[in-house]
Amino acid sequence: MYFVANWKMFGNLKSINTLDKVIKFSKSKEIKKGRLIYCPPYTLLTSFFKKFENCLIDIGAQNCHENDNYGPHTGFINSRMLKSIGANYVIIGHSENRKKGETDKLINLKIKNAIKAKLKVIFCIGETLTEKKKGKTRLVLAKQIRLGLDKIKKRSNIFIAYEPVWSIGTGHIPKPKELEQIVKFIKKKFKGKSPKILYGGSVSPQNISDLKKINSLDGFLIGGASQNPKKFIDIVKKTYN
Ligand code: PEP
C-alpha cells in the first residue's frame, strides 16, 4: 500500500524536525508493506531528500511545468529538474490546480513529459459536488481519464488518485460501497493491467478503518492529516491492523 503525503503550501525548514518520528516508524516492523512518499512544497524537496537519505521514504513534487526542456518560464519547474534533485514522483491534475484553470490537455502534456523524465505520476481525478448531485460522477471521471491519458501508451508509472473534490479538506468521505464501485469503474477503463488506484480526500485516523475495507485500493493520498506525524503514522498502522 502507498501512503502519499501531500503537504500543499505548508511547511518550512522547522517542520523537517517533525519527520524524525516518521523515519523511525519507517524503519520499524510496524510499517509492514507500506510505502511512504512525501510531497512537500518545492522549497523543501532537497531538504526532505537529504533527510530521507538513510531510509526508504520517497519524495515527490506537487506539480510541474508541461515543458520537458529548460526555457524561459519564470517561476516554474519541470519534471527533468525534479528528477535531477531526487524526486521520483509528481502529483498532476490536483483539483486545486484544475480549479485555477489547468485543463485536461495541459494535464496530459505534463503527464507525458513527467513519464519521459522517468517520474512516477500521481494523476488526480475527481468530481465536484454539483457534478455528483447531477449524477455525472462516472462521466466526469471517464473524461478526465480519457483526455488526461490521451496518447499515453506506457502507463506502468501512472497511479490514479481518485479525489472527489467535495471530500478534500471537508471531513466527508464517500460511502464505502459507493467508493468500491467507483474504483471498479476506474479499473474497467483500462484494458489489460489497471494502474494502481489511490483514494484521497479527508483520510484520517478516524475513517481509515472504513476506507481500508476497500480491497481494490492500492493506497491513499493524504493532505491535512499528513502534516501531523502522529496522524500519518496512525493511518498507516490502522491500515494494517
Ligand atoms: C489532497 O488535497 O490531496 C487531500 C487529500 O487533502 P485532504 O486529505 O486534506 O482532504
PDB file of C-alpha atoms and ligand atoms in Angstrom:
ATOM      1  CA  MET A   1       0.000   0.000   0.000  1.00  0.00           C
ATOM      2  CA  TYR A   2       1.160   3.511  -0.855  1.00  0.00           C
ATOM      3  CA  PHE A   3       0.721   6.417   1.544  1.00  0.00           C
ATOM      4  CA  VAL A   4       1.339   9.716  -0.197  1.00  0.00           C
ATOM      5  CA  ALA A   5       1.645  12.846   1.941  1.00  0.00           C
ATOM      6  CA  ASN A   6       0.563  15.994   0.132  1.00  0.00           C
ATOM      7  CA  TRP A   7       1.765  18.939   2.204  1.00  0.00           C
ATOM      8  CA  LYS A   8       0.313  21.520  -0.191  1.00  0.00           C
ATOM      9  CA  MET A   9       1.524  25.080   0.568  1.00  0.00           C
ATOM     10  CA  PHE A  10       2.526  24.289   4.140  1.00  0.00           C
ATOM     11  CA  GLY A  11       5.847  23.738   5.865  1.00  0.00           C
ATOM     12  CA  ASN A  12       9.184  25.429   6.422  1.00  0.00           C
ATOM     13  CA  LEU A  13      12.674  24.349   7.476  1.00  0.00           C
ATOM     14  CA  LYS A  14      11.488  23.850  11.046  1.00  0.00           C
ATOM     15  CA  SER A  15       8.867  21.316  10.001  1.00  0.00           C
ATOM     16  CA  ILE A  16      11.632  18.959   8.886  1.00  0.00           C
ATOM     17  CA  ASN A  17      12.192  18.006  12.531  1.00  0.00           C
ATOM     18  CA  THR A  18       8.692  16.543  12.654  1.00  0.00           C
ATOM     19  CA  LEU A  19       9.878  13.868  10.211  1.00  0.00           C
ATOM     20  CA  ASP A  20      12.085  12.086  12.782  1.00  0.00           C
ATOM     21  CA  LYS A  21       9.118  10.126  14.145  1.00  0.00           C
ATOM     22  CA  VAL A  22       8.097   9.026  10.664  1.00  0.00           C
ATOM     23  CA  ILE A  23      11.655   7.995   9.748  1.00  0.00           C
ATOM     24  CA  LYS A  24      11.855   5.885  12.918  1.00  0.00           C
ATOM     25  CA  PHE A  25       8.493   4.334  12.096  1.00  0.00           C
ATOM     26  CA  SER A  26       9.569   3.611   8.517  1.00  0.00           C
ATOM     27  CA  LYS A  27      12.454   1.523   9.856  1.00  0.00           C
ATOM     28  CA  SER A  28      10.280  -0.465  12.246  1.00  0.00           C
ATOM     29  CA  LYS A  29       8.413  -3.681  11.592  1.00  0.00           C
ATOM     30  CA  GLU A  30       5.139  -1.836  12.037  1.00  0.00           C
ATOM     31  CA  ILE A  31       5.410  -0.316   8.599  1.00  0.00           C
ATOM     32  CA  LYS A  32       4.655  -3.786   7.167  1.00  0.00           C
ATOM     33  CA  LYS A  33       4.440  -3.387   3.410  1.00  0.00           C
ATOM     34  CA  GLY A  34       3.574   0.301   3.490  1.00  0.00           C
ATOM     35  CA  ARG A  35       5.431   2.640   1.133  1.00  0.00           C
ATOM     36  CA  LEU A  36       5.707   6.256   2.242  1.00  0.00           C
ATOM     37  CA  ILE A  37       6.039   9.157  -0.190  1.00  0.00           C
ATOM     38  CA  TYR A  38       6.270  12.800   0.847  1.00  0.00           C
ATOM     39  CA  CYS A  39       5.290  15.600  -1.494  1.00  0.00           C
ATOM     40  CA  PRO A  40       6.343  18.820   0.238  1.00  0.00           C
ATOM     41  CA  PRO A  41       6.423  22.241  -1.426  1.00  0.00           C
ATOM     42  CA  TYR A  42       9.254  22.723  -3.975  1.00  0.00           C
ATOM     43  CA  THR A  43      11.216  24.769  -1.414  1.00  0.00           C
ATOM     44  CA  LEU A  44      11.615  21.725   0.843  1.00  0.00           C
ATOM     45  CA  LEU A  45      12.238  18.964  -1.695  1.00  0.00           C
ATOM     46  CA  THR A  46      16.024  18.951  -1.355  1.00  0.00           C
ATOM     47  CA  SER A  47      15.891  19.128   2.444  1.00  0.00           C
ATOM     48  CA  PHE A  48      13.444  16.208   2.530  1.00  0.00           C
ATOM     49  CA  PHE A  49      15.627  14.250   0.116  1.00  0.00           C
ATOM     50  CA  LYS A  50      18.642  14.705   2.410  1.00  0.00           C
ATOM     51  CA  LYS A  51      16.595  13.914   5.485  1.00  0.00           C
ATOM     52  CA  PHE A  52      15.410  10.617   3.978  1.00  0.00           C
ATOM     53  CA  GLU A  53      18.891   9.593   2.800  1.00  0.00           C
ATOM     54  CA  ASN A  54      19.136   6.569   5.058  1.00  0.00           C
ATOM     55  CA  CYS A  55      15.585   5.327   4.826  1.00  0.00           C
ATOM     56  CA  LEU A  56      13.160   4.154   2.191  1.00  0.00           C
ATOM     57  CA  ILE A  57      10.818   7.135   2.245  1.00  0.00           C
ATOM     58  CA  ASP A  58      10.477   8.609  -1.223  1.00  0.00           C
ATOM     59  CA  ILE A  59       9.810  12.176  -2.323  1.00  0.00           C
ATOM     60  CA  GLY A  60       7.649  13.763  -4.955  1.00  0.00           C
ATOM     61  CA  ALA A  61       6.548  17.195  -6.115  1.00  0.00           C
ATOM     62  CA  GLN A  62       3.029  18.602  -6.143  1.00  0.00           C
ATOM     63  CA  ASN A  63       3.049  19.772  -9.746  1.00  0.00           C
ATOM     64  CA  CYS A  64       5.381  20.512 -12.651  1.00  0.00           C
ATOM     65  CA  HIS A  65       5.597  22.622 -15.778  1.00  0.00           C
ATOM     66  CA  GLU A  66       4.413  20.974 -19.001  1.00  0.00           C
ATOM     67  CA  ASN A  67       7.627  21.605 -20.978  1.00  0.00           C
ATOM     68  CA  ASP A  68      10.225  18.883 -20.982  1.00  0.00           C
ATOM     69  CA  ASN A  69      13.038  21.253 -21.800  1.00  0.00           C
ATOM     70  CA  TYR A  70      14.604  24.141 -19.930  1.00  0.00           C
ATOM     71  CA  GLY A  71      13.335  27.516 -21.039  1.00  0.00           C
ATOM     72  CA  PRO A  72      12.127  30.991 -20.218  1.00  0.00           C
ATOM     73  CA  HIS A  73       9.257  30.122 -17.868  1.00  0.00           C
ATOM     74  CA  THR A  74       9.669  32.365 -14.869  1.00  0.00           C
ATOM     75  CA  GLY A  75       8.567  30.775 -11.628  1.00  0.00           C
ATOM     76  CA  PHE A  76       8.173  27.229 -12.938  1.00  0.00           C
ATOM     77  CA  ILE A  77       9.911  23.891 -12.543  1.00  0.00           C
ATOM     78  CA  ASN A  78       9.761  20.976 -14.970  1.00  0.00           C
ATOM     79  CA  SER A  79       9.926  17.211 -14.468  1.00  0.00           C
ATOM     80  CA  ARG A  80      13.586  16.967 -15.516  1.00  0.00           C
ATOM     81  CA  MET A  81      14.531  19.420 -12.804  1.00  0.00           C
ATOM     82  CA  LEU A  82      12.527  17.451 -10.256  1.00  0.00           C
ATOM     83  CA  LYS A  83      14.150  14.178 -11.248  1.00  0.00           C
ATOM     84  CA  SER A  84      17.590  15.761 -11.043  1.00  0.00           C
ATOM     85  CA  ILE A  85      17.166  16.655  -7.369  1.00  0.00           C
ATOM     86  CA  GLY A  86      15.977  13.184  -6.364  1.00  0.00           C
ATOM     87  CA  ALA A  87      12.214  13.318  -6.761  1.00  0.00           C
ATOM     88  CA  ASN A  88      10.652  10.095  -8.001  1.00  0.00           C
ATOM     89  CA  TYR A  89       7.011  11.148  -8.039  1.00  0.00           C
ATOM     90  CA  VAL A  90       4.894  14.087  -9.119  1.00  0.00           C
ATOM     91  CA  ILE A  91       1.248  14.863  -8.427  1.00  0.00           C
ATOM     92  CA  ILE A  92      -0.509  16.066 -11.585  1.00  0.00           C
ATOM     93  CA  GLY A  93      -4.088  17.246 -12.094  1.00  0.00           C
ATOM     94  CA  HIS A  94      -4.897  18.066  -8.484  1.00  0.00           C
ATOM     95  CA  SER A  95      -8.332  19.663  -8.271  1.00  0.00           C
ATOM     96  CA  GLU A  96      -6.875  22.733  -6.560  1.00  0.00           C
ATOM     97  CA  ASN A  97      -4.923  23.338  -9.775  1.00  0.00           C
ATOM     98  CA  ARG A  98      -7.735  22.304 -12.116  1.00  0.00           C
ATOM     99  CA  LYS A  99      -9.847  24.925 -10.331  1.00  0.00           C
ATOM    100  CA  LYS A 100      -7.258  27.541 -11.282  1.00  0.00           C
ATOM    101  CA  GLY A 101      -7.524  26.682 -14.948  1.00  0.00           C
ATOM    102  CA  GLU A 102      -5.419  23.572 -15.561  1.00  0.00           C
ATOM    103  CA  THR A 103      -7.133  21.871 -18.473  1.00  0.00           C
ATOM    104  CA  ASP A 104      -7.179  18.163 -19.325  1.00  0.00           C
ATOM    105  CA  LYS A 105      -4.963  18.970 -22.304  1.00  0.00           C
ATOM    106  CA  LEU A 106      -2.351  20.685 -20.167  1.00  0.00           C
ATOM    107  CA  ILE A 107      -2.503  17.852 -17.652  1.00  0.00           C
ATOM    108  CA  ASN A 108      -1.954  15.374 -20.496  1.00  0.00           C
ATOM    109  CA  LEU A 109       1.179  17.229 -21.598  1.00  0.00           C
ATOM    110  CA  LYS A 110       2.502  17.355 -18.047  1.00  0.00           C
ATOM    111  CA  ILE A 111       1.953  13.620 -17.620  1.00  0.00           C
ATOM    112  CA  LYS A 112       3.680  12.823 -20.931  1.00  0.00           C
ATOM    113  CA  ASN A 113       6.764  14.803 -20.003  1.00  0.00           C
ATOM    114  CA  ALA A 114       6.854  13.552 -16.428  1.00  0.00           C
ATOM    115  CA  ILE A 115       6.927   9.987 -17.736  1.00  0.00           C
ATOM    116  CA  LYS A 116       9.648  10.957 -20.194  1.00  0.00           C
ATOM    117  CA  ALA A 117      11.651  12.294 -17.244  1.00  0.00           C
ATOM    118  CA  LYS A 118      11.152   8.917 -15.514  1.00  0.00           C
ATOM    119  CA  LEU A 119       8.941  10.227 -12.743  1.00  0.00           C
ATOM    120  CA  LYS A 120       6.024   8.247 -11.392  1.00  0.00           C
ATOM    121  CA  VAL A 121       2.832  10.216 -11.846  1.00  0.00           C
ATOM    122  CA  ILE A 122       0.053  10.522  -9.299  1.00  0.00           C
ATOM    123  CA  PHE A 123      -2.738  11.561 -11.630  1.00  0.00           C
ATOM    124  CA  CYS A 124      -5.654  13.112  -9.728  1.00  0.00           C
ATOM    125  CA  ILE A 125      -9.224  12.848 -10.919  1.00  0.00           C
ATOM    126  CA  GLY A 126     -12.495  13.597  -9.180  1.00  0.00           C
ATOM    127  CA  GLU A 127     -15.937  15.120  -9.478  1.00  0.00           C
ATOM    128  CA  THR A 128     -17.281  18.265  -7.813  1.00  0.00           C
ATOM    129  CA  LEU A 129     -20.302  18.213  -5.533  1.00  0.00           C
ATOM    130  CA  THR A 130     -22.511  19.699  -8.257  1.00  0.00           C
ATOM    131  CA  GLU A 131     -21.394  17.028 -10.714  1.00  0.00           C
ATOM    132  CA  LYS A 132     -22.049  14.336  -8.120  1.00  0.00           C
ATOM    133  CA  LYS A 133     -25.535  15.697  -7.370  1.00  0.00           C
ATOM    134  CA  LYS A 134     -26.325  15.688 -11.080  1.00  0.00           C
ATOM    135  CA  GLY A 135     -25.290  12.037 -11.274  1.00  0.00           C
ATOM    136  CA  LYS A 136     -22.341  12.855 -13.520  1.00  0.00           C
ATOM    137  CA  THR A 137     -19.524  11.298 -11.489  1.00  0.00           C
ATOM    138  CA  ARG A 138     -18.746   8.487 -13.932  1.00  0.00           C
ATOM    139  CA  LEU A 139     -18.999  10.768 -16.930  1.00  0.00           C
ATOM    140  CA  VAL A 140     -16.541  13.240 -15.388  1.00  0.00           C
ATOM    141  CA  LEU A 141     -14.066  10.567 -14.349  1.00  0.00           C
ATOM    142  CA  ALA A 142     -14.180   8.867 -17.741  1.00  0.00           C
ATOM    143  CA  LYS A 143     -13.495  12.179 -19.491  1.00  0.00           C
ATOM    144  CA  GLN A 144     -10.640  13.108 -17.176  1.00  0.00           C
ATOM    145  CA  ILE A 145      -9.037   9.695 -17.724  1.00  0.00           C
ATOM    146  CA  ARG A 146      -9.566   9.737 -21.488  1.00  0.00           C
ATOM    147  CA  LEU A 147      -8.160  13.222 -22.038  1.00  0.00           C
ATOM    148  CA  GLY A 148      -5.528  13.142 -19.306  1.00  0.00           C
ATOM    149  CA  LEU A 149      -4.020   9.912 -20.611  1.00  0.00           C
ATOM    150  CA  ASP A 150      -4.589  10.586 -24.305  1.00  0.00           C
ATOM    151  CA  LYS A 151      -1.871   9.008 -26.472  1.00  0.00           C
ATOM    152  CA  ILE A 152      -0.005   7.700 -23.449  1.00  0.00           C
ATOM    153  CA  LYS A 153       0.713   4.052 -24.093  1.00  0.00           C
ATOM    154  CA  LYS A 154       3.186   3.375 -21.308  1.00  0.00           C
ATOM    155  CA  ARG A 155       1.054   3.555 -18.217  1.00  0.00           C
ATOM    156  CA  SER A 156       3.054   1.450 -15.785  1.00  0.00           C
ATOM    157  CA  ASN A 157       4.349   4.559 -13.986  1.00  0.00           C
ATOM    158  CA  ILE A 158       0.926   6.081 -13.514  1.00  0.00           C
ATOM    159  CA  PHE A 159      -1.088   5.978 -10.316  1.00  0.00           C
ATOM    160  CA  ILE A 160      -4.662   7.212 -10.404  1.00  0.00           C
ATOM    161  CA  ALA A 161      -5.685   9.176  -7.316  1.00  0.00           C
ATOM    162  CA  TYR A 162      -9.452   9.323  -7.058  1.00  0.00           C
ATOM    163  CA  GLU A 163     -10.112  12.500  -5.095  1.00  0.00           C
ATOM    164  CA  PRO A 164     -13.736  13.645  -5.028  1.00  0.00           C
ATOM    165  CA  VAL A 165     -13.471  17.438  -4.869  1.00  0.00           C
ATOM    166  CA  TRP A 166     -16.275  17.587  -2.294  1.00  0.00           C
ATOM    167  CA  SER A 167     -14.234  15.397   0.017  1.00  0.00           C
ATOM    168  CA  ILE A 168     -10.952  17.323   0.022  1.00  0.00           C
ATOM    169  CA  GLY A 169     -10.470  19.075   3.342  1.00  0.00           C
ATOM    170  CA  THR A 170     -14.132  18.738   4.311  1.00  0.00           C
ATOM    171  CA  GLY A 171     -14.130  15.682   6.577  1.00  0.00           C
ATOM    172  CA  HIS A 172     -16.636  13.958   4.273  1.00  0.00           C
ATOM    173  CA  ILE A 173     -15.728  10.709   2.562  1.00  0.00           C
ATOM    174  CA  PRO A 174     -17.719   8.581   0.101  1.00  0.00           C
ATOM    175  CA  LYS A 175     -19.763   5.688   1.422  1.00  0.00           C
ATOM    176  CA  PRO A 176     -17.595   2.519   1.234  1.00  0.00           C
ATOM    177  CA  LYS A 177     -19.965   0.806  -1.217  1.00  0.00           C
ATOM    178  CA  GLU A 178     -20.039   3.838  -3.467  1.00  0.00           C
ATOM    179  CA  LEU A 179     -16.256   4.151  -3.376  1.00  0.00           C
ATOM    180  CA  GLU A 180     -15.800   0.481  -4.134  1.00  0.00           C
ATOM    181  CA  GLN A 181     -17.990   0.812  -7.211  1.00  0.00           C
ATOM    182  CA  ILE A 182     -16.131   3.875  -8.424  1.00  0.00           C
ATOM    183  CA  VAL A 183     -12.750   2.142  -8.035  1.00  0.00           C
ATOM    184  CA  LYS A 184     -14.164  -0.764 -10.026  1.00  0.00           C
ATOM    185  CA  PHE A 185     -15.407   1.656 -12.677  1.00  0.00           C
ATOM    186  CA  ILE A 186     -11.969   3.310 -12.938  1.00  0.00           C
ATOM    187  CA  LYS A 187     -10.216  -0.050 -13.244  1.00  0.00           C
ATOM    188  CA  LYS A 188     -12.569  -1.081 -16.028  1.00  0.00           C
ATOM    189  CA  LYS A 189     -11.472   1.920 -18.074  1.00  0.00           C
ATOM    190  CA  PHE A 190      -8.147   0.199 -18.651  1.00  0.00           C
ATOM    191  CA  LYS A 191      -7.663  -2.664 -20.997  1.00  0.00           C
ATOM    192  CA  GLY A 192      -5.205  -5.132 -19.550  1.00  0.00           C
ATOM    193  CA  LYS A 193      -3.466  -4.166 -16.353  1.00  0.00           C
ATOM    194  CA  SER A 194      -5.063  -1.295 -14.464  1.00  0.00           C
ATOM    195  CA  PRO A 195      -2.850   1.348 -12.860  1.00  0.00           C
ATOM    196  CA  LYS A 196      -2.639   1.437  -9.093  1.00  0.00           C
ATOM    197  CA  ILE A 197      -5.549   3.341  -7.585  1.00  0.00           C
ATOM    198  CA  LEU A 198      -5.273   5.597  -4.554  1.00  0.00           C
ATOM    199  CA  TYR A 199      -8.091   7.300  -2.702  1.00  0.00           C
ATOM    200  CA  GLY A 200      -7.690  10.879  -1.465  1.00  0.00           C
ATOM    201  CA  GLY A 201      -9.990  13.220   0.431  1.00  0.00           C
ATOM    202  CA  SER A 202     -10.143  13.746   4.202  1.00  0.00           C
ATOM    203  CA  VAL A 203      -8.335  10.483   5.027  1.00  0.00           C
ATOM    204  CA  SER A 204      -7.785  10.428   8.785  1.00  0.00           C
ATOM    205  CA  PRO A 205      -7.017   8.008  11.636  1.00  0.00           C
ATOM    206  CA  GLN A 206     -10.774   8.114  12.366  1.00  0.00           C
ATOM    207  CA  ASN A 207     -12.041   6.973   8.988  1.00  0.00           C
ATOM    208  CA  ILE A 208      -9.195   4.751   7.790  1.00  0.00           C
ATOM    209  CA  SER A 209     -10.846   1.635   9.274  1.00  0.00           C
ATOM    210  CA  ASP A 210     -13.728   2.137   6.841  1.00  0.00           C
ATOM    211  CA  LEU A 211     -11.573   3.069   3.878  1.00  0.00           C
ATOM    212  CA  LYS A 212      -9.200   0.143   4.256  1.00  0.00           C
ATOM    213  CA  LYS A 213     -12.113  -2.253   3.677  1.00  0.00           C
ATOM    214  CA  ILE A 214     -11.963  -1.391   0.004  1.00  0.00           C
ATOM    215  CA  ASN A 215      -9.609  -4.139  -1.084  1.00  0.00           C
ATOM    216  CA  SER A 216      -9.154  -2.858  -4.602  1.00  0.00           C
ATOM    217  CA  LEU A 217      -7.377   0.292  -3.378  1.00  0.00           C
ATOM    218  CA  ASP A 218      -3.588   0.438  -3.532  1.00  0.00           C
ATOM    219  CA  GLY A 219      -3.181   3.283  -1.091  1.00  0.00           C
ATOM    220  CA  PHE A 220      -4.108   6.792  -0.048  1.00  0.00           C
ATOM    221  CA  LEU A 221      -3.262  10.385  -0.895  1.00  0.00           C
ATOM    222  CA  ILE A 222      -3.334  12.275   2.368  1.00  0.00           C
ATOM    223  CA  GLY A 223      -3.439  16.058   2.690  1.00  0.00           C
ATOM    224  CA  GLY A 224      -4.189  17.691   6.039  1.00  0.00           C
ATOM    225  CA  ALA A 225      -3.510  14.653   8.225  1.00  0.00           C
ATOM    226  CA  SER A 226      -0.086  14.059   6.668  1.00  0.00           C
ATOM    227  CA  GLN A 227       1.356  17.190   8.223  1.00  0.00           C
ATOM    228  CA  ASN A 228       0.907  15.674  11.645  1.00  0.00           C
ATOM    229  CA  PRO A 229       3.379  12.779  12.033  1.00  0.00           C
ATOM    230  CA  LYS A 230       1.282  11.020  14.653  1.00  0.00           C
ATOM    231  CA  LYS A 231      -1.838  11.101  12.481  1.00  0.00           C
ATOM    232  CA  PHE A 232       0.107   9.994   9.408  1.00  0.00           C
ATOM    233  CA  ILE A 233       1.696   7.067  11.268  1.00  0.00           C
ATOM    234  CA  ASP A 234      -1.670   6.148  12.800  1.00  0.00           C
ATOM    235  CA  ILE A 235      -3.244   5.976   9.345  1.00  0.00           C
ATOM    236  CA  VAL A 236      -0.562   3.534   8.182  1.00  0.00           C
ATOM    237  CA  LYS A 237      -0.757   1.443  11.357  1.00  0.00           C
ATOM    238  CA  LYS A 238      -4.547   1.239  11.264  1.00  0.00           C
ATOM    239  CA  THR A 239      -4.494   0.228   7.616  1.00  0.00           C
ATOM    240  CA  TYR A 240      -2.691  -2.955   8.601  1.00  0.00           C
ATOM    241  CA  ASN A 241      -4.376  -3.667  11.963  1.00  0.00           C
TER     242      ASN A 241
HETATM  243  C1  PEP B   1      -5.490  16.433  -1.145  1.00  0.00           C
HETATM  244  O1  PEP B   1      -5.774  17.595  -1.355  1.00  0.00           O
HETATM  245  O2  PEP B   1      -4.760  15.805  -1.927  1.00  0.00           O
HETATM  246  C2  PEP B   1      -6.067  15.799   0.041  1.00  0.00           C
HETATM  247  C3  PEP B   1      -6.179  14.515   0.041  1.00  0.00           C
HETATM  248  O3  PEP B   1      -6.431  16.636   1.050  1.00  0.00           O
HETATM  249  P1  PEP B   1      -7.139  16.271   2.455  1.00  0.00           P
HETATM  250  O4  PEP B   1      -6.603  14.946   2.921  1.00  0.00           O
HETATM  251  O5  PEP B   1      -6.750  17.384   3.376  1.00  0.00           O
HETATM  252  O6  PEP B   1      -8.595  16.201   2.207  1.00  0.00           O
END
